[in-house]
XYZ file of C-alpha atoms in Angstrom:
447
model
C 37.159 -117.570 39.840
C 39.793 -119.474 38.180
C 43.471 -118.436 38.674
C 44.281 -118.357 34.960
C 41.532 -115.692 34.629
C 42.841 -113.871 37.187
C 46.458 -113.439 36.030
C 44.577 -112.559 32.519
C 42.377 -109.997 34.094
C 45.436 -108.339 36.112
C 47.628 -108.931 32.879
C 45.229 -106.646 31.230
C 45.228 -104.076 33.595
C 48.637 -103.953 33.580
C 49.065 -103.511 29.624
C 46.151 -100.906 29.928
C 47.716 -98.560 32.650
C 51.288 -98.675 30.385
C 49.019 -97.196 27.868
C 47.422 -95.090 30.144
C 50.548 -93.705 31.053
C 51.904 -93.355 27.739
C 48.806 -91.254 26.756
C 49.132 -89.136 29.751
C 53.703 -88.106 29.484
C 54.603 -88.904 25.800
C 53.950 -86.487 22.917
C 54.155 -87.824 19.288
C 52.878 -86.737 16.312
C 49.403 -88.781 15.308
C 49.960 -90.995 12.266
C 48.521 -90.282 8.805
C 48.015 -86.438 10.191
C 50.166 -83.656 11.177
C 48.462 -83.095 14.560
C 51.002 -83.359 17.693
C 49.078 -85.080 20.790
C 51.105 -83.419 23.596
C 49.715 -85.964 26.159
C 47.235 -85.598 28.590
C 49.726 -83.841 31.195
C 50.864 -81.749 28.536
C 47.697 -80.554 27.427
C 46.361 -79.638 31.572
C 45.698 -75.448 31.131
C 48.654 -73.775 33.273
C 48.130 -70.922 35.461
C 50.353 -68.276 34.310
C 51.783 -68.188 38.026
C 53.096 -71.509 38.121
C 56.170 -70.878 35.253
C 55.554 -67.410 34.355
C 53.659 -65.993 31.682
C 51.456 -63.120 29.887
C 48.382 -61.555 31.124
C 46.303 -59.434 28.752
C 42.611 -57.877 28.847
C 40.451 -56.729 26.209
C 37.472 -54.236 25.909
C 35.176 -53.482 23.062
C 36.591 -50.789 20.837
C 32.867 -49.178 20.320
C 32.521 -46.789 23.340
C 28.971 -45.994 22.441
C 27.520 -49.582 22.064
C 24.949 -50.504 24.181
C 25.322 -53.170 27.123
C 23.038 -55.522 25.876
C 24.945 -55.466 22.349
C 28.424 -55.250 24.379
C 27.033 -58.590 26.311
C 25.993 -60.602 22.820
C 29.308 -59.701 21.177
C 31.675 -60.457 24.101
C 29.747 -63.717 24.544
C 30.170 -65.091 21.217
C 33.686 -63.643 20.910
C 34.641 -65.537 24.075
C 33.275 -68.798 22.766
C 35.255 -67.954 19.212
C 38.582 -67.629 21.680
C 38.025 -70.390 23.820
C 37.221 -72.980 20.995
C 40.144 -71.582 18.941
C 43.118 -71.534 21.648
C 42.754 -73.138 24.503
C 43.815 -76.267 23.666
C 47.110 -74.418 22.892
C 47.247 -73.693 26.981
C 45.557 -70.187 26.649
C 43.021 -69.251 29.895
C 39.863 -67.504 28.502
C 37.365 -66.128 30.901
C 35.079 -62.907 30.926
C 35.433 -60.328 33.713
C 32.638 -57.828 33.414
C 32.785 -56.262 30.145
C 36.112 -57.397 29.302
C 37.979 -60.652 28.093
C 40.956 -62.003 29.812
C 43.433 -63.983 28.480
C 46.120 -65.739 30.477
C 48.943 -67.873 29.042
C 52.287 -69.387 30.815
C 55.306 -68.286 29.537
C 56.072 -71.518 28.026
C 52.651 -71.813 25.765
C 53.416 -68.129 25.191
C 56.491 -68.454 23.738
C 55.619 -71.631 21.693
C 52.594 -69.770 20.036
C 55.478 -66.310 19.193
C 57.820 -68.871 17.506
C 54.962 -70.643 15.444
C 53.976 -67.187 14.232
C 57.370 -65.430 13.813
C 58.803 -69.344 12.042
C 55.824 -68.619 9.517
C 57.049 -64.613 8.779
C 54.208 -63.288 11.149
C 55.734 -59.914 13.089
C 52.252 -59.600 15.313
C 52.146 -62.071 18.326
C 48.671 -63.741 19.567
C 47.560 -60.874 21.714
C 48.061 -58.169 19.204
C 46.260 -60.400 16.594
C 43.270 -60.117 19.039
C 43.554 -56.409 19.832
C 43.890 -55.928 16.345
C 41.551 -53.054 15.175
C 41.826 -54.306 10.795
C 40.325 -57.865 11.567
C 39.931 -59.599 8.304
C 38.336 -58.393 4.632
C 37.686 -60.448 1.887
C 36.720 -58.533 -1.533
C 37.110 -58.134 -4.995
C 39.178 -54.614 -4.485
C 43.144 -55.340 -4.664
C 43.691 -51.640 -3.516
C 40.954 -51.318 -0.501
C 40.728 -53.424 2.425
C 37.349 -51.792 3.048
C 35.903 -52.110 -0.386
C 31.892 -51.965 0.025
C 30.659 -55.492 -0.278
C 33.665 -57.106 1.897
C 33.202 -60.150 3.970
C 34.622 -59.222 7.248
C 35.583 -60.785 10.363
C 32.215 -61.209 11.782
C 30.847 -63.557 8.938
C 33.725 -65.934 9.803
C 33.074 -68.630 11.809
C 36.232 -70.370 12.394
C 39.522 -71.557 10.575
C 40.998 -75.488 10.307
C 43.985 -76.748 8.792
C 45.146 -79.923 7.282
C 46.601 -82.540 4.771
C 45.916 -81.683 1.265
C 44.222 -84.479 0.532
C 44.134 -83.355 -3.463
C 47.810 -82.970 -3.218
C 50.926 -81.898 -1.473
C 50.926 -79.451 0.843
C 48.529 -78.382 3.591
C 45.035 -76.522 3.117
C 44.031 -73.969 5.146
C 40.178 -73.958 5.180
C 38.263 -70.535 6.200
C 34.784 -71.670 6.999
C 31.886 -68.948 6.929
C 28.721 -68.335 9.254
C 25.639 -68.774 7.562
C 25.100 -64.914 6.403
C 28.930 -65.371 5.505
C 28.259 -68.272 3.108
C 25.489 -66.261 1.549
C 27.692 -63.362 0.972
C 30.450 -65.462 -0.439
C 28.297 -67.606 -2.785
C 27.111 -64.163 -4.081
C 30.532 -62.849 -4.468
C 31.286 -66.028 -6.459
C 28.837 -65.979 -8.661
C 29.514 -62.175 -9.506
C 33.216 -63.331 -10.518
C 31.940 -66.401 -12.688
C 29.361 -64.530 -14.258
C 32.136 -62.175 -15.168
C 34.724 -64.369 -16.544
C 37.242 -62.316 -14.649
C 38.032 -60.786 -11.503
C 39.611 -62.110 -8.445
C 39.058 -61.914 -4.567
C 41.336 -60.541 -2.346
C 42.083 -61.707 1.207
C 43.296 -59.051 3.739
C 44.717 -59.997 6.953
C 45.325 -57.543 9.520
C 45.053 -54.812 6.813
C 47.838 -56.448 4.817
C 46.774 -57.970 1.351
C 47.448 -61.809 2.314
C 46.326 -63.593 -1.022
C 44.409 -63.707 -3.923
C 41.896 -66.189 -5.730
C 41.175 -66.241 -9.140
C 37.831 -67.381 -10.964
C 38.746 -70.699 -11.116
C 40.133 -70.856 -7.736
C 36.573 -69.670 -6.513
C 34.622 -72.221 -8.478
C 32.705 -74.335 -5.824
C 33.694 -71.863 -3.247
C 29.877 -71.883 -1.486
C 30.688 -72.521 2.482
C 34.747 -72.167 2.691
C 37.663 -70.640 1.226
C 40.472 -72.962 0.603
C 44.168 -71.871 1.022
C 47.265 -73.719 0.862
C 50.578 -73.534 1.869
C 53.635 -75.831 1.444
C 54.625 -76.092 5.543
C 52.803 -77.135 8.381
C 54.378 -73.809 9.932
C 52.370 -71.869 7.631
C 49.311 -73.660 7.645
C 49.106 -73.770 11.317
C 50.380 -70.066 11.594
C 47.375 -68.913 8.968
C 44.988 -70.624 10.727
C 45.940 -69.212 14.124
C 45.857 -65.391 12.481
C 42.346 -66.211 11.242
C 40.904 -67.570 14.107
C 42.152 -64.734 16.167
C 40.947 -61.790 14.109
C 37.523 -63.538 13.043
C 35.615 -61.778 15.769
C 32.179 -60.280 15.975
C 33.619 -57.008 17.296
C 36.682 -55.219 17.302
C 38.565 -55.618 20.488
C 41.082 -53.089 22.180
C 43.809 -54.260 24.337
C 43.884 -52.125 27.836
C 46.193 -54.230 29.365
C 49.144 -56.251 28.521
C 51.406 -57.492 31.095
C 54.552 -60.088 32.163
C 53.424 -61.738 34.879
C 55.772 -63.062 37.433
C 56.305 -66.930 38.412
C 54.984 -68.238 41.484
C 57.408 -70.717 41.812
C 61.113 -70.856 41.664
C 61.775 -70.867 38.188
C 65.605 -70.649 38.552
C 65.959 -74.617 38.222
C 64.115 -74.384 34.792
C 66.751 -73.724 33.332
C 68.592 -77.117 33.844
C 65.227 -78.536 32.090
C 64.298 -76.530 29.530
C 61.012 -75.326 31.273
C 58.686 -75.600 34.348
C 56.586 -78.564 32.527
C 59.229 -80.645 32.193
C 60.827 -80.040 36.042
C 57.096 -80.197 37.221
C 57.405 -84.001 35.397
C 61.137 -84.941 36.912
C 59.567 -83.300 40.449
C 56.355 -85.735 40.312
C 58.478 -88.601 38.938
C 60.656 -88.370 42.538
C 57.738 -87.978 44.357
C 56.236 -91.067 42.767
C 59.461 -92.642 42.882
C 59.582 -92.276 46.899
C 55.741 -93.144 47.028
C 56.646 -96.857 45.112
C 59.611 -97.435 47.369
C 58.002 -97.013 50.405
C 54.532 -99.354 49.442
C 56.952 -102.079 47.957
C 59.027 -102.110 50.934
C 56.449 -102.077 53.709
C 53.576 -103.876 52.032
C 55.348 -105.956 48.873
C 52.723 -107.592 46.849
C 49.716 -105.210 48.259
C 52.439 -102.323 47.501
C 52.869 -103.514 43.586
C 49.224 -103.494 43.211
C 48.905 -100.161 44.668
C 51.347 -98.853 42.167
C 49.943 -100.114 39.334
C 46.553 -98.198 40.805
C 48.633 -95.436 41.005
C 49.075 -95.297 37.448
C 45.752 -95.339 36.628
C 44.989 -92.477 39.026
C 47.604 -90.552 36.975
C 45.753 -90.682 33.526
C 42.342 -90.781 34.697
C 42.936 -87.705 36.764
C 45.402 -86.052 33.927
C 42.719 -86.790 31.618
C 39.901 -85.283 33.439
C 42.336 -82.294 33.887
C 42.876 -81.386 30.483
C 39.426 -82.021 29.211
C 37.398 -80.331 31.647
C 37.413 -76.639 30.580
C 36.986 -75.076 33.943
C 40.404 -76.544 35.273
C 43.010 -74.286 35.626
C 46.514 -75.398 37.068
C 47.895 -72.292 38.537
C 49.529 -72.655 42.341
C 45.661 -73.213 43.961
C 45.051 -75.579 41.544
C 48.176 -77.232 42.057
C 47.603 -76.970 45.652
C 44.230 -78.892 45.113
C 46.202 -81.849 42.772
C 49.078 -82.604 46.023
C 45.894 -82.565 48.413
C 44.034 -85.404 46.280
C 47.101 -87.542 45.786
C 48.013 -87.102 49.838
C 44.311 -88.144 50.441
C 44.776 -91.247 48.100
C 48.188 -92.231 49.421
C 46.603 -92.040 52.756
C 43.809 -93.889 52.199
C 45.640 -96.679 50.609
C 47.853 -97.354 53.573
C 44.635 -96.913 55.593
C 43.405 -99.824 53.976
C 46.738 -101.987 53.814
C 47.401 -101.241 58.114
C 43.698 -102.326 57.959
C 44.437 -105.451 56.039
C 47.440 -106.373 58.701
C 45.366 -105.519 61.511
C 42.871 -108.040 60.423
C 45.329 -110.682 59.765
C 47.046 -110.062 63.431
C 43.694 -111.065 64.691
C 43.797 -114.557 63.264
C 41.946 -114.453 60.003
C 42.782 -115.759 56.675
C 44.664 -113.779 53.980
C 41.848 -113.772 51.807
C 39.605 -112.777 54.471
C 41.578 -110.069 55.660
C 41.807 -108.560 52.552
C 38.077 -108.566 52.071
C 37.333 -107.232 55.494
C 39.533 -104.459 55.377
C 38.004 -103.006 52.299
C 34.570 -103.902 53.481
C 35.532 -102.033 56.852
C 36.856 -98.801 54.810
C 34.295 -98.243 52.516
C 31.968 -96.141 54.163
C 34.510 -94.690 56.209
C 36.622 -93.321 53.202
C 32.905 -92.143 51.458
C 32.156 -90.168 54.129
C 35.876 -88.345 54.391
C 35.365 -87.838 50.676
C 32.165 -86.731 50.545
C 33.032 -83.924 53.299
C 35.502 -82.812 51.041
C 33.269 -82.984 47.847
C 30.920 -80.400 50.047
C 33.620 -78.335 51.054
C 34.569 -77.726 47.121
C 31.119 -76.954 46.722
C 31.117 -74.208 48.968
C 34.727 -72.880 48.501
C 33.593 -72.865 44.667
C 30.316 -70.966 45.476
C 31.582 -68.293 47.736
C 35.450 -68.042 46.671
C 37.508 -66.317 44.198
C 39.146 -67.185 41.202
C 42.155 -68.949 43.098
C 40.115 -70.902 45.649
C 37.728 -71.845 42.439
C 40.735 -73.448 40.711
C 41.847 -75.392 43.923
C 37.900 -76.320 44.632
C 37.812 -77.614 40.794
C 40.753 -79.805 41.081
C 40.183 -81.242 44.309
C 36.338 -82.068 43.456
C 37.613 -83.824 40.285
C 40.190 -85.614 42.436
C 37.863 -87.184 44.946
C 35.954 -88.820 42.691
C 39.238 -90.502 40.872
C 40.142 -91.393 44.426
C 37.289 -93.162 45.237
C 37.221 -95.266 41.758
C 41.119 -96.066 42.015
C 40.645 -97.432 45.994
C 37.262 -99.355 45.473
C 37.186 -100.612 41.896
C 40.861 -100.701 40.371
C 42.850 -101.208 43.857
C 40.222 -103.370 45.328
C 39.349 -105.373 42.175
C 43.332 -106.252 41.544
C 43.828 -107.180 45.221
C 40.591 -109.789 45.178
C 42.186 -110.867 41.553
C 45.630 -111.773 43.348
C 44.489 -113.130 46.274
C 42.393 -115.862 44.020
C 46.148 -116.356 42.957
C 48.145 -116.515 46.149
C 46.144 -116.778 49.159
C 48.238 -118.226 51.493
C 52.242 -116.969 51.662
C 51.691 -114.383 54.048
C 55.621 -113.199 53.381
C 54.112 -112.093 49.987
C 52.122 -109.592 51.940
C 54.728 -109.026 54.518
C 52.291 -110.028 56.829
C 53.016 -111.234 60.747
C 50.913 -112.398 63.675
C 51.940 -114.285 66.952
C 52.861 -117.902 66.140
C 50.366 -120.323 67.022
C 47.148 -118.179 66.328
C 44.031 -119.764 64.892
C 42.850 -119.065 62.157
C 39.524 -117.692 61.752
């Protein structure tokens, strides 16, 4: 491999690492949309015991429902709520005949603030446990009129910019059975030449649509809002109310943080405080690596950036991940293993060089020597995590999942990213031992 090609390869890796770190830690509004990209780190599902939060438990309101129907309705409700609110930081699980919703204090306050700014006096937990739901019919005075399209016939609600004009469009999308009812309702209004459709949310008359508004409404109903807050709030309300069964809230508690949140007052929330502490830890690690290993430490720093990006991406994209205190402990364990493996490999390079090998041979020999050793160690941890997940409680499962994912990320970072950049650099500089902070006895013959 030519030196020029090696330099280009290292530059590409450096640029991709910087882009990855930006996507991990920076929040921004995606161009041409009203969607805010929170960053991989900001999208990780934080457990309520990290910075305090709220726990609510719901059961089916119909006490006479058969166990078979309960299973069916609970599973369908769970999927709908997860699809709507897990991206907002809510952890939604089923426990027996109940649905459990956990939210960090930060996420719950943001959701309550969003609904409040749009004029809603309810919060998300109230909406999920509402006995009213949604009703769409042709009666202006009766939310429960015959022929209503009710909550179970609504699949989901989506919002975005109004492509036909100003403002924002909110689409209430129906199931197949709901679409058939909507077609019949729309056709009846068109045939009569007059009349309107009324939309009730949580028992309140939200809006009405005229016959002209209903033209073409066969699979969904489109509503319009002037502000992002109003559009997003409406979508939240519909998604919370559009359940196949009525839920009754049986638990609604504030949960005290398991971490010291006193310091969060200086930074706004525990998420920002966690970022600051993580930055301090990374800075200390980088200083150590640069001082002891010099250019190898610089390459290791680049690999740590890759580790943060890939690991954060996986943690926020895999539904099983919840970073409560146990999950956070797993993350720290993974990071400690990665750092110890890097030091182990670099110390092996120093040892090989002291034995008389040239710099390229020392680097390649160290990686070859440690590949199997590290693999055996990581496989043991993976097996341990599998056992913890199968027999452990919820907290141990969260530790197992975050650690399990981290082992694969660590191995990729060590023997793809770090090894690749080290091999590229020794092709550029293979003789200047001071760049690597390598030493050996004077007069030692090179192998």
